[in-house]
Amino acid sequence: MKQLTSEQLRTMYLDFFAKKGHAVISGASLIPENDPTVLFTTAGMHPLVPYLLGAKHPMGTRLTDVQKCVRTGDIDEVGDNSHCTFFEMLGNWSLGDYFKKEAIEWSWEFLTSPDYLGLDPEHLAVSVFAGDENAPRDTESFEHWRRMGLPEERIFFLPKENNWWGPAGITGPCGPDTEMFLITDKEPCGPDCSPACDCGRYLEIWNDVFMQYNKQADGSFVPLEQKNVDTGMGLDRTIAVLQGAPCVYESDVFAPIIASIERLSGHTYAEGGEVQRAIRIIADHIRCATFIMGDDKGMAPSNVDQGYVLRRLIRRAVRFGMQIQMPEHALEEVAKAVIEKYKDAYPELVRNQNFVLTELNKEEAKFAKTLKQGTKEFEKLVRQLDGKTQQIDGAQAFHLYDTFGFPIELTCEMAAEQGLTVDEKGFEQCFAEHKKKSQAGSTQRFKGGLADTTEASAQLHTATHLLLASLRKLLGDDIFQRGSNITAERLRFDFNFGRKVTREELDQIETMVNDAIRRDLEVQCEEMTVDEARDAGALGIFNDKYGDRVKVYTIGDVSKEICGGPHAHRTGELGRFKIKKEESSSSGVRRIKAVLIHE
């Protein structure tokens, strides 16, 4: 097994697949482009779904990249050995090109060759799809693994819950996968021990998804005309394995970040217990928050969507920082350590460092006020109890948490100082009910879906280009897109601007967009390199890390933008543009919600 740094692993992976004919492409923004399905980019394949569904990618049919990802469903579990909110995914794709044979052969080569990771083949196991009423047993993958030299006892047939990917919504591309595992030194948990167990004997390090079906609304699975391969390897987890670290927090990925927390707090990670948990939470949350704010479409903390998640991450880090006696504004220094660690791989963090540090300090100061308000509410609650009971009930504790950001640990600590207890089980019940409601609401995000390339969506997508062009013409050419969310019914567009847009200005913007629509301008698409797009005057986030080819959409003499979404053929198809609302999205960012009316 090779001893690699995280930087070396990134480079080695991209170089390997470049040698296999893959174009190295830039990872996408953490903030999804015109995608109502999720708040953040959650997987390497996320930005590539249109191409997995058949759209032509400018760089060809074999692609590889490193994608930054955020998953926030388990924020409250961060601090254990396995949960992180931010992670990097190494990925390679075949868009209707090679399939199972090549994917499996190359996965095995990268894992076991002494030129690459050099893992011992005797310590590797794999799983393949066992089959069900919708799709057959994946004997093809099984046979390929046999040819690689894996004995049958280390090839596990597992059901759909273990070896099937997608779709994310009700319908969409999906298929069986094969997963690769490192066999640890832990003894089998029983005669049926397999990668499906949670006993810790098998550690997943790679996943090859074979997208060969399209799930229909009636539940049936239709074979895809374009069969794809979607491969993913988590960098954080893999580097921990290669470095012999028991968890990701003890690999080189977190080392300088944790060192900064130790220096600032006077505590050490080795103390274990609650101190170690606090250090892990601070390291994870500030790393994630730094990447969200440091993205070129970076968000500021707010009470909605991505901004709300960001606010929660920062405030949780503040709280645990207080727990280990970190001084005021210490989180700024932790963010600097994150930027220093990742600056070469993600130069956008350096470009946006001032924004990151400013917003972090502002949010920390706001939370200090919130804690004061929460403390007053707590004291009021104690007075209301007036000795009638010695317990704060679950609903009251959850109110402090949900409204004032009081973690249950803080409520319990303050209650103990007053000789009171807290109904923690009641709190957990309230929390679970709240989480269930939140998840029910979030599923609605999948209604438009990444695959929403309907005519209505394409028209609204085109309208955002006209809107941005009009905003820049009226309010200044220093205005850029800071976020976009499109469904089949409406568009939501965020842009940097320091004040409220007046009603008169909104009327002028509407008029400018509708003038462009009435002119029935042609929407032209060209593929070119990033440098060519920049030279042509196209708007977009220019990432010069790789020599990508991009799509540039030109709308008459009005707009020229880099974009990968669906578009109308002519502006005359759009109907009438109507702004429904203008509001603040976050500090220094305004939001416009608009519709197209077809009369």
Coordinates of C-alpha atoms in Angstrom, one line a residue:
M1 CA 0.0 0.0 0.0
K2 CA 1.4 3.4 -1.0
Q3 CA 1.7 6.2 1.5
L4 CA 0.2 9.2 -0.3
T5 CA -0.9 12.7 0.7
S6 CA -4.4 13.9 -0.3
E7 CA -2.8 16.2 -2.9
Q8 CA -0.9 13.2 -4.4
L9 CA -4.1 11.1 -4.5
R10 CA -6.0 13.8 -6.4
T11 CA -3.3 14.1 -9.0
M12 CA -2.7 10.3 -9.3
Y13 CA -6.4 9.6 -9.9
L14 CA -6.8 12.3 -12.6
D15 CA -3.6 11.2 -14.4
F16 CA -4.6 7.6 -14.3
F17 CA -7.9 8.2 -16.1
A18 CA -6.4 10.8 -18.4
K19 CA -4.2 7.9 -19.6
K20 CA -7.3 5.9 -20.2
G21 CA -8.6 8.5 -22.6
H22 CA -10.7 10.6 -20.2
A23 CA -10.9 14.4 -20.5
V24 CA -10.0 16.0 -17.2
I25 CA -12.8 18.5 -16.4
S26 CA -13.3 21.1 -13.7
G27 CA -15.5 20.2 -10.7
A28 CA -18.7 22.1 -10.6
S29 CA -19.8 24.7 -8.0
L30 CA -21.2 23.6 -4.7
I31 CA -24.3 25.6 -5.5
P32 CA -26.2 23.7 -8.2
E33 CA -26.9 25.5 -11.4
N34 CA -30.6 26.0 -12.0
D35 CA -31.5 22.9 -10.0
P36 CA -34.5 22.8 -7.7
T37 CA -33.8 19.2 -6.4
V38 CA -31.1 19.9 -3.8
L39 CA -29.5 22.7 -1.9
F40 CA -25.9 21.7 -2.6
T41 CA -24.0 19.5 -5.1
T42 CA -24.2 16.2 -3.2
A43 CA -22.3 13.8 -5.5
G44 CA -19.8 13.8 -8.3
M45 CA -22.4 12.8 -10.9
H46 CA -24.8 15.6 -9.8
P47 CA -23.6 18.2 -12.3
L48 CA -23.4 15.7 -15.1
V49 CA -27.0 14.3 -15.1
P50 CA -28.0 16.1 -18.4
Y51 CA -25.2 14.3 -20.1
L52 CA -26.0 11.0 -18.5
L53 CA -29.5 11.4 -20.0
G54 CA -28.1 11.9 -23.5
A55 CA -27.0 15.5 -23.9
K56 CA -23.6 15.9 -25.7
H57 CA -20.8 16.9 -23.4
P58 CA -18.3 19.4 -25.0
M59 CA -15.3 17.3 -23.7
G60 CA -16.5 14.0 -25.2
T61 CA -17.8 10.6 -23.8
R62 CA -15.0 9.9 -21.2
L63 CA -14.7 12.3 -18.3
T64 CA -12.9 12.5 -15.0
D65 CA -12.8 15.1 -12.2
V66 CA -12.7 15.8 -8.5
Q67 CA -16.0 17.2 -7.2
K68 CA -16.5 19.1 -4.0
C69 CA -19.7 17.9 -2.3
V70 CA -21.8 18.8 0.7
R71 CA -24.4 16.5 2.5
T72 CA -26.1 18.0 5.5
G73 CA -28.7 15.4 6.5
D74 CA -26.5 14.2 9.4
I75 CA -25.2 17.4 10.8
D76 CA -26.1 16.3 14.3
E77 CA -24.1 13.1 13.9
V78 CA -20.9 14.9 12.9
G79 CA -18.2 14.2 15.5
D80 CA -18.2 10.5 15.4
N81 CA -15.7 8.5 13.3
S82 CA -17.5 8.6 10.0
H83 CA -19.8 11.6 9.5
C84 CA -18.6 14.7 7.6
T85 CA -20.6 17.4 5.9
F86 CA -18.0 18.4 3.2
F87 CA -16.1 15.8 1.2
E88 CA -14.4 15.4 -2.2
M89 CA -15.4 12.8 -4.7
L90 CA -13.0 11.4 -7.3
G91 CA -15.0 10.4 -10.3
N92 CA -14.9 9.1 -13.9
W93 CA -17.7 8.7 -16.4
S94 CA -18.5 6.9 -19.6
L95 CA -21.3 8.6 -21.5
G96 CA -22.4 5.8 -23.8
D97 CA -18.8 4.7 -24.3
Y98 CA -17.2 1.8 -22.3
F99 CA -19.3 -0.2 -19.8
K100 CA -18.8 -2.9 -17.1
K101 CA -15.7 -4.6 -18.4
E102 CA -13.4 -1.6 -18.7
A103 CA -14.8 0.0 -15.5
I104 CA -14.1 -3.0 -13.4
E105 CA -10.7 -3.7 -15.0
W106 CA -9.5 0.0 -14.4
S107 CA -10.9 0.1 -10.9
W108 CA -8.9 -3.1 -10.0
E109 CA -5.8 -1.7 -11.7
F110 CA -5.9 1.6 -9.8
L111 CA -6.5 -0.2 -6.5
T112 CA -3.9 -2.9 -6.8
S113 CA -1.2 -1.9 -9.2
P114 CA 2.1 -0.9 -7.4
D115 CA 2.2 2.0 -9.8
Y116 CA -1.0 3.4 -8.1
L117 CA -2.6 2.6 -4.7
G118 CA -0.9 -0.8 -4.4
L119 CA -3.5 -2.4 -2.2
D120 CA -3.1 -6.1 -1.4
P121 CA -5.6 -8.0 -3.6
E122 CA -6.0 -10.5 -0.7
H123 CA -7.5 -7.8 1.4
L124 CA -10.2 -6.7 -1.2
A125 CA -13.8 -7.8 -1.6
V126 CA -16.6 -6.7 -3.9
S127 CA -20.4 -6.7 -4.0
V128 CA -22.6 -7.0 -7.0
F129 CA -26.4 -6.8 -7.6
A130 CA -28.3 -9.9 -6.6
G131 CA -31.3 -9.2 -8.9
D132 CA -35.0 -8.8 -8.3
E133 CA -38.3 -8.6 -10.1
N134 CA -37.2 -5.4 -11.9
A135 CA -33.7 -6.3 -13.1
P136 CA -31.7 -9.5 -13.4
R137 CA -28.8 -10.8 -11.3
D138 CA -25.6 -9.0 -12.4
T139 CA -23.7 -12.1 -13.5
E140 CA -21.8 -10.0 -16.0
S141 CA -20.0 -8.0 -13.2
F142 CA -19.5 -11.2 -11.3
E143 CA -17.7 -12.8 -14.2
H144 CA -15.5 -9.8 -14.8
W145 CA -14.4 -9.9 -11.1
R146 CA -13.6 -13.6 -11.5
R147 CA -11.4 -12.8 -14.4
M148 CA -9.6 -10.2 -12.2
G149 CA -8.7 -13.1 -9.9
L150 CA -11.1 -12.5 -7.1
P151 CA -12.3 -15.8 -5.5
E152 CA -16.1 -16.4 -5.3
E153 CA -16.1 -16.2 -1.5
R154 CA -15.1 -12.5 -1.8
I155 CA -17.7 -11.6 -4.4
F156 CA -21.0 -10.9 -2.6
F157 CA -24.4 -10.8 -4.3
L158 CA -26.4 -8.2 -2.4
P159 CA -30.0 -6.8 -2.9
K160 CA -31.1 -3.5 -4.3
E161 CA -30.8 -1.6 -1.0
N162 CA -27.0 -2.3 -1.1
N163 CA -26.1 -2.5 -4.8
W164 CA -28.5 -0.2 -6.8
W165 CA -28.2 3.5 -7.6
G166 CA -31.0 5.9 -8.1
P167 CA -33.1 7.5 -9.2
A168 CA -33.0 10.4 -6.9
G169 CA -36.6 11.3 -7.7
I170 CA -39.6 9.3 -8.8
T171 CA -38.3 8.7 -12.2
G172 CA -34.9 8.8 -13.9
P173 CA -31.7 7.0 -14.8
C174 CA -30.6 4.1 -12.5
G175 CA -29.0 0.8 -12.4
P176 CA -27.0 -1.8 -10.5
D177 CA -23.6 -1.1 -9.1
T178 CA -20.5 -2.9 -7.9
E179 CA -18.8 -1.8 -4.8
M180 CA -15.2 -2.4 -3.6
F181 CA -14.2 -2.9 0.0
L182 CA -11.1 -3.1 2.0
I183 CA -11.2 -6.1 4.4
T184 CA -10.0 -4.8 7.8
D185 CA -8.5 -6.8 10.7
K186 CA -11.8 -7.1 12.5
E187 CA -13.1 -10.7 12.8
P188 CA -16.3 -11.7 10.9
C189 CA -19.4 -10.9 13.0
G190 CA -20.9 -14.3 12.1
P191 CA -21.2 -16.9 9.3
D192 CA -23.2 -14.4 7.2
C193 CA -20.8 -11.5 7.6
S194 CA -20.7 -9.5 4.4
P195 CA -20.2 -5.9 3.1
A196 CA -23.9 -5.4 4.0
C197 CA -23.0 -5.6 7.7
D198 CA -22.3 -2.7 10.0
C199 CA -19.7 -4.6 11.9
G200 CA -16.8 -2.7 10.4
R201 CA -15.0 -5.6 8.8
Y202 CA -15.6 -4.2 5.3
L203 CA -14.8 -0.6 4.4
E204 CA -16.1 0.7 1.2
I205 CA -13.6 2.6 -1.0
W206 CA -15.0 2.6 -4.5
N207 CA -18.3 2.3 -6.3
D208 CA -19.0 1.7 -10.0
V209 CA -22.6 2.5 -11.0
F210 CA -23.9 1.0 -14.3
M211 CA -26.8 3.2 -15.5
Q212 CA -28.7 1.0 -17.8
Y213 CA -32.3 1.6 -16.9
N214 CA -34.7 4.5 -16.9
K215 CA -37.4 4.2 -14.1
Q216 CA -40.8 5.2 -15.3
A217 CA -43.6 6.8 -13.3
D218 CA -45.5 3.5 -13.2
G219 CA -42.6 1.9 -11.5
S220 CA -41.3 -0.1 -14.5
F221 CA -37.7 -0.1 -15.6
V222 CA -36.9 0.6 -19.3
P223 CA -33.4 0.0 -20.7
L224 CA -31.6 3.2 -21.6
E225 CA -30.4 3.7 -25.1
Q226 CA -27.3 5.3 -23.8
K227 CA -25.7 3.1 -21.1
N228 CA -23.4 5.0 -18.8
V229 CA -20.8 4.3 -16.1
D230 CA -20.7 6.6 -13.0
T231 CA -17.7 5.9 -10.8
G232 CA -17.0 7.4 -7.4
M233 CA -14.2 7.2 -4.8
G234 CA -14.4 9.3 -1.7
L235 CA -11.0 11.1 -1.3
D236 CA -11.3 11.6 2.4
R237 CA -12.1 8.0 3.2
T238 CA -9.6 6.6 0.8
I239 CA -6.7 8.8 2.1
A240 CA -7.6 7.7 5.6
V241 CA -7.2 4.0 4.5
L242 CA -3.9 4.7 2.7
Q243 CA -2.5 6.5 5.7
G244 CA -3.7 3.9 8.2
A245 CA -5.8 6.4 10.0
P246 CA -8.7 5.0 12.1
C247 CA -11.0 7.8 10.8
V248 CA -10.9 10.8 8.4
Y249 CA -10.2 13.2 11.2
E250 CA -6.8 11.6 11.8
S251 CA -5.6 11.8 8.2
D252 CA -3.7 14.7 6.6
V253 CA -6.9 16.2 5.3
F254 CA -7.8 17.5 8.7
A255 CA -4.3 17.6 10.4
P256 CA -3.6 21.4 9.9
I257 CA -7.2 22.4 10.6
I258 CA -7.2 20.4 13.9
A259 CA -3.8 21.8 14.8
S260 CA -5.1 25.3 14.5
I261 CA -8.0 24.5 16.9
E262 CA -5.6 22.9 19.4
R263 CA -3.4 26.0 19.3
L264 CA -6.3 28.4 19.8
S265 CA -8.1 26.5 22.5
G266 CA -5.3 25.1 24.5
H267 CA -6.9 21.6 24.3
T268 CA -5.6 18.6 22.4
Y269 CA -7.4 16.2 20.1
A270 CA -5.7 13.4 22.1
E271 CA -7.7 14.3 25.2
G272 CA -10.5 12.3 23.7
G273 CA -14.1 12.3 24.9
E274 CA -16.1 15.5 24.6
V275 CA -13.1 17.6 23.8
Q276 CA -12.2 15.4 20.8
R277 CA -15.8 15.5 19.6
A278 CA -15.9 19.3 19.9
I279 CA -12.7 19.6 17.9
R280 CA -14.0 17.3 15.2
I281 CA -17.3 19.3 14.9
I282 CA -15.5 22.6 14.7
A283 CA -13.0 21.3 12.1
D284 CA -15.8 19.7 10.0
H285 CA -18.2 22.6 10.2
I286 CA -15.7 25.4 9.5
R287 CA -14.2 23.4 6.6
C288 CA -17.7 23.0 5.1
A289 CA -18.7 26.6 5.8
T290 CA -15.4 27.9 4.2
F291 CA -16.1 25.9 1.0
I292 CA -19.7 27.1 0.8
M293 CA -18.8 30.8 1.3
G294 CA -15.6 30.4 -0.7
D295 CA -17.3 29.0 -3.8
D296 CA -17.4 31.4 -6.7
K297 CA -21.2 31.3 -6.3
G298 CA -20.6 31.5 -2.5
M299 CA -23.5 32.2 -0.2
A300 CA -23.7 34.2 3.0
P301 CA -25.5 33.0 6.2
S302 CA -29.3 33.6 6.1
N303 CA -32.6 32.1 7.2
V304 CA -33.4 30.2 4.0
D305 CA -32.1 27.4 1.9
Q306 CA -28.3 27.2 1.6
G307 CA -27.8 30.2 3.8
Y308 CA -29.8 28.5 6.6
V309 CA -27.6 25.4 6.5
L310 CA -24.5 27.6 6.5
R311 CA -25.8 29.6 9.5
R312 CA -26.4 26.4 11.4
L313 CA -22.9 25.1 10.6
I314 CA -21.2 28.3 11.8
R315 CA -23.3 28.6 15.0
R316 CA -22.8 25.0 15.9
A317 CA -19.0 25.6 15.5
V318 CA -19.3 28.7 17.7
R319 CA -21.1 26.8 20.4
F320 CA -18.5 23.9 20.5
G321 CA -15.7 26.5 20.3
M322 CA -17.1 28.0 23.5
Q323 CA -17.2 24.6 25.0
I324 CA -13.4 24.2 24.7
Q325 CA -12.6 27.9 25.6
M326 CA -11.7 29.2 22.1
P327 CA -11.4 33.0 22.1
E328 CA -13.7 35.3 20.3
H329 CA -13.2 35.4 16.5
A330 CA -11.0 32.3 16.7
L331 CA -13.0 30.6 13.9
E332 CA -11.5 33.1 11.5
E333 CA -8.1 31.5 12.1
V334 CA -9.5 28.0 11.6
A335 CA -11.0 29.1 8.2
K336 CA -7.5 30.4 7.3
A337 CA -6.1 27.0 8.0
V338 CA -8.7 25.4 5.7
I339 CA -7.9 27.9 2.9
E340 CA -4.1 27.2 3.3
K341 CA -4.7 23.4 3.1
Y342 CA -6.8 23.5 0.0
K343 CA -5.6 26.7 -1.9
D344 CA -3.8 24.8 -4.6
A345 CA -6.6 22.4 -5.5
Y346 CA -9.3 25.1 -5.1
P347 CA -7.9 28.6 -5.8
E348 CA -11.5 30.0 -5.5
L349 CA -11.0 29.9 -1.7
V350 CA -8.1 32.4 -2.0
R351 CA -10.1 34.6 -4.4
N352 CA -13.0 34.7 -2.0
Q353 CA -11.1 34.7 1.3
N354 CA -12.1 38.2 2.3
F355 CA -15.8 37.4 1.8
V356 CA -15.4 34.1 3.8
L357 CA -13.7 35.8 6.8
T358 CA -16.0 38.8 6.9
E359 CA -19.2 36.7 6.8
L360 CA -17.8 34.3 9.4
N361 CA -17.0 37.1 11.8
K362 CA -20.4 38.8 11.3
E363 CA -22.2 35.5 11.9
E364 CA -20.2 34.8 15.0
A365 CA -21.1 38.2 16.4
K366 CA -24.8 37.7 15.6
F367 CA -24.8 34.4 17.4
A368 CA -23.4 36.0 20.5
K369 CA -26.5 38.2 20.6
T370 CA -28.7 35.2 19.9
L371 CA -27.1 33.4 22.9
K372 CA -27.9 36.4 25.1
Q373 CA -31.6 36.4 23.9
G374 CA -31.8 32.6 24.4
T375 CA -30.4 33.0 27.9
K376 CA -33.1 35.5 28.8
E377 CA -35.7 33.1 27.4
F378 CA -34.3 30.3 29.5
E379 CA -34.4 32.4 32.6
K380 CA -38.0 33.4 31.8
L381 CA -38.8 29.7 31.4
V382 CA -37.3 28.8 34.8
R383 CA -39.3 31.6 36.5
Q384 CA -42.5 30.2 34.9
L385 CA -41.8 26.8 36.4
D386 CA -41.8 28.5 39.8
G387 CA -41.0 25.3 41.6
K388 CA -44.1 23.5 40.3
T389 CA -41.9 21.0 38.6
Q390 CA -38.2 20.3 38.5
Q391 CA -38.1 19.4 34.8
I392 CA -38.1 21.4 31.6
D393 CA -40.2 19.4 29.2
G394 CA -39.2 18.3 25.7
A395 CA -41.3 20.8 23.8
Q396 CA -39.8 23.7 25.9
A397 CA -36.3 22.5 25.3
F398 CA -36.9 22.1 21.6
H399 CA -38.3 25.6 21.5
L400 CA -35.1 26.9 22.9
Y401 CA -33.2 24.9 20.3
D402 CA -35.3 25.7 17.3
T403 CA -36.0 29.4 18.0
F404 CA -32.8 30.5 19.7
G405 CA -30.3 28.0 18.5
F406 CA -29.7 26.5 22.0
P407 CA -28.2 23.1 21.7
I408 CA -29.8 20.5 24.1
E409 CA -26.4 20.2 25.8
L410 CA -26.5 23.9 26.7
T411 CA -30.1 23.7 28.0
C412 CA -29.2 20.6 30.1
E413 CA -26.1 22.4 31.5
M414 CA -27.9 25.5 32.5
A415 CA -30.8 23.5 33.9
A416 CA -28.4 21.5 36.1
E417 CA -27.1 24.8 37.5
Q418 CA -30.6 25.6 38.6
G419 CA -31.2 22.2 40.1
L420 CA -33.5 21.2 37.2
T421 CA -33.5 18.3 34.7
V422 CA -34.5 18.2 31.1
D423 CA -36.8 15.7 29.4
E424 CA -34.3 14.7 26.8
K425 CA -36.4 11.9 25.4
G426 CA -39.2 14.4 24.8
F427 CA -36.8 16.7 23.1
E428 CA -35.6 13.9 20.9
Q429 CA -39.2 13.1 20.0
C430 CA -39.9 16.8 19.1
F431 CA -36.6 16.9 17.1
A432 CA -37.5 13.7 15.2
E433 CA -41.0 15.1 14.3
H434 CA -39.4 18.3 13.1
K435 CA -36.8 16.4 11.1
K436 CA -39.5 14.2 9.5
K437 CA -41.5 17.3 8.5
S438 CA -38.3 18.9 7.1
Q439 CA -37.5 15.8 5.0
A440 CA -41.1 15.6 3.7
G441 CA -40.7 19.2 2.6
S442 CA -37.3 18.6 1.0
T443 CA -38.7 15.7 -1.1
Q444 CA -40.7 18.3 -3.0
R445 CA -37.4 19.6 -4.4
F446 CA -37.3 16.5 -6.7
K447 CA -40.5 17.5 -8.5
G448 CA -38.6 19.6 -11.1
G449 CA -35.5 17.4 -11.0
L450 CA -32.2 17.6 -12.6
A451 CA -33.7 15.9 -15.7
D452 CA -36.2 18.7 -16.1
T453 CA -35.5 19.8 -19.6
T454 CA -39.2 20.5 -20.4
E455 CA -40.1 23.4 -22.8
A456 CA -41.3 25.5 -19.8
S457 CA -38.0 25.0 -18.0
A458 CA -36.0 25.8 -21.1
Q459 CA -37.9 29.0 -21.6
L460 CA -37.4 30.2 -18.0
H461 CA -33.7 29.2 -18.3
T462 CA -33.4 31.5 -21.3
A463 CA -35.2 34.2 -19.4
T464 CA -32.6 34.3 -16.7
H465 CA -30.0 35.2 -19.3
L466 CA -32.1 38.1 -20.4
L467 CA -32.7 39.1 -16.8
L468 CA -29.0 39.2 -16.0
A469 CA -28.2 41.2 -19.1
S470 CA -30.9 43.7 -18.2
L471 CA -29.7 44.0 -14.6
R472 CA -26.2 44.6 -15.7
K473 CA -27.3 47.2 -18.3
L474 CA -29.4 49.1 -15.8
L475 CA -27.6 48.7 -12.5
G476 CA -24.0 48.2 -13.5
D477 CA -21.7 45.7 -15.1
D478 CA -20.3 44.6 -11.8
I479 CA -23.4 42.6 -11.2
F480 CA -23.1 38.8 -11.5
Q481 CA -25.2 35.8 -10.8
R482 CA -24.9 34.5 -7.3
G483 CA -27.5 31.7 -7.5
S484 CA -30.3 30.4 -9.6
N485 CA -33.2 28.0 -9.1
I486 CA -35.6 27.1 -11.9
T487 CA -38.7 24.9 -11.9
A488 CA -41.2 24.5 -14.7
E489 CA -43.3 27.2 -13.1
R490 CA -40.9 30.0 -12.2
L491 CA -37.4 31.3 -12.0
R492 CA -35.5 32.5 -8.9
F493 CA -32.4 34.5 -9.6
D494 CA -29.8 35.8 -7.0
F495 CA -27.3 38.6 -7.8
N496 CA -24.9 40.8 -5.9
F497 CA -26.3 44.2 -5.2
G498 CA -26.0 46.4 -2.1
R499 CA -29.5 47.7 -1.8
K500 CA -33.2 47.1 -2.6
V501 CA -34.1 47.4 -6.3
T502 CA -36.8 50.1 -6.6
R503 CA -40.2 49.4 -8.1
E504 CA -39.3 51.8 -10.9
E505 CA -36.1 49.9 -11.6
L506 CA -37.9 46.6 -11.6
D507 CA -40.4 48.0 -14.2
Q508 CA -37.5 49.1 -16.4
I509 CA -36.0 45.6 -16.1
E510 CA -39.3 43.9 -17.0
T511 CA -39.5 46.2 -20.1
M512 CA -36.0 45.4 -21.2
V513 CA -36.5 41.7 -20.9
N514 CA -39.9 41.9 -22.8
D515 CA -38.3 44.0 -25.5
A516 CA -35.8 41.2 -26.1
I517 CA -38.6 38.7 -26.2
R518 CA -40.6 40.7 -28.7
R519 CA -37.6 41.0 -31.0
D520 CA -37.8 37.2 -31.3
L521 CA -34.0 36.8 -31.2
E522 CA -32.3 33.6 -32.1
V523 CA -30.6 31.6 -29.3
Q524 CA -27.4 30.3 -30.7
C525 CA -25.1 27.7 -29.0
E526 CA -21.4 27.2 -29.7
E527 CA -18.8 25.0 -28.1
M528 CA -15.4 26.5 -27.4
T529 CA -12.6 26.5 -24.9
V530 CA -12.7 28.6 -21.8
D531 CA -10.1 31.0 -23.2
E532 CA -12.1 31.4 -26.4
A533 CA -15.3 32.0 -24.3
R534 CA -13.5 34.7 -22.3
D535 CA -12.1 36.3 -25.4
A536 CA -15.5 36.3 -26.9
G537 CA -16.8 38.3 -24.0
A538 CA -19.0 35.6 -22.5
L539 CA -20.2 35.8 -18.9
G540 CA -19.4 33.0 -16.6
I541 CA -17.1 31.8 -13.8
F542 CA -13.8 31.2 -15.6
N543 CA -11.9 28.3 -14.0
D544 CA -8.5 28.0 -15.7
K545 CA -7.6 24.8 -13.8
Y546 CA -8.2 22.6 -16.8
G547 CA -8.6 23.3 -20.6
D548 CA -12.3 22.6 -20.7
R549 CA -14.6 23.1 -23.6
V550 CA -17.8 24.9 -22.7
K551 CA -21.2 25.8 -24.2
V552 CA -21.7 29.5 -24.9
Y553 CA -25.2 30.7 -25.5
T554 CA -25.6 33.9 -27.5
I555 CA -29.0 35.7 -27.6
G556 CA -28.8 38.3 -30.4
D557 CA -27.0 41.4 -29.2
V558 CA -28.3 41.1 -25.7
S559 CA -26.6 38.2 -23.9
K560 CA -23.6 35.9 -24.2
E561 CA -23.1 33.4 -21.3
I562 CA -21.4 30.1 -20.5
C563 CA -24.2 27.7 -19.6
G564 CA -25.0 24.0 -19.6
G565 CA -28.8 24.1 -19.2
P566 CA -31.7 23.7 -21.6
H567 CA -32.7 26.7 -23.7
A568 CA -35.4 27.9 -26.0
H569 CA -34.6 28.3 -29.7
R570 CA -35.9 31.9 -30.0
T571 CA -36.9 34.5 -27.5
G572 CA -40.3 34.8 -29.1
E573 CA -41.2 31.5 -27.5
L574 CA -41.0 32.9 -24.0
G575 CA -44.3 34.8 -23.6
R576 CA -44.4 37.8 -21.3
F577 CA -41.9 38.2 -18.5
K578 CA -43.3 39.3 -15.1
I579 CA -41.3 39.9 -11.9
K580 CA -43.3 38.7 -8.9
K581 CA -41.0 39.6 -6.0
E582 CA -37.7 41.3 -5.2
E583 CA -36.1 40.6 -1.8
S584 CA -32.9 40.1 0.1
S585 CA -31.3 36.7 -0.2
S586 CA -28.4 37.3 2.1
S587 CA -26.0 40.1 3.0
G588 CA -25.1 42.0 -0.3
V589 CA -27.2 39.6 -2.4
R590 CA -30.7 40.3 -3.8
R591 CA -33.2 37.8 -5.2
I592 CA -35.8 38.2 -8.0
K593 CA -38.6 35.7 -8.5
A594 CA -40.3 35.9 -11.9
V595 CA -42.6 33.9 -14.2
L596 CA -43.4 33.7 -17.9
I597 CA -47.0 34.3 -18.9
H598 CA -48.4 32.8 -22.1
E599 CA -51.6 34.7 -23.1

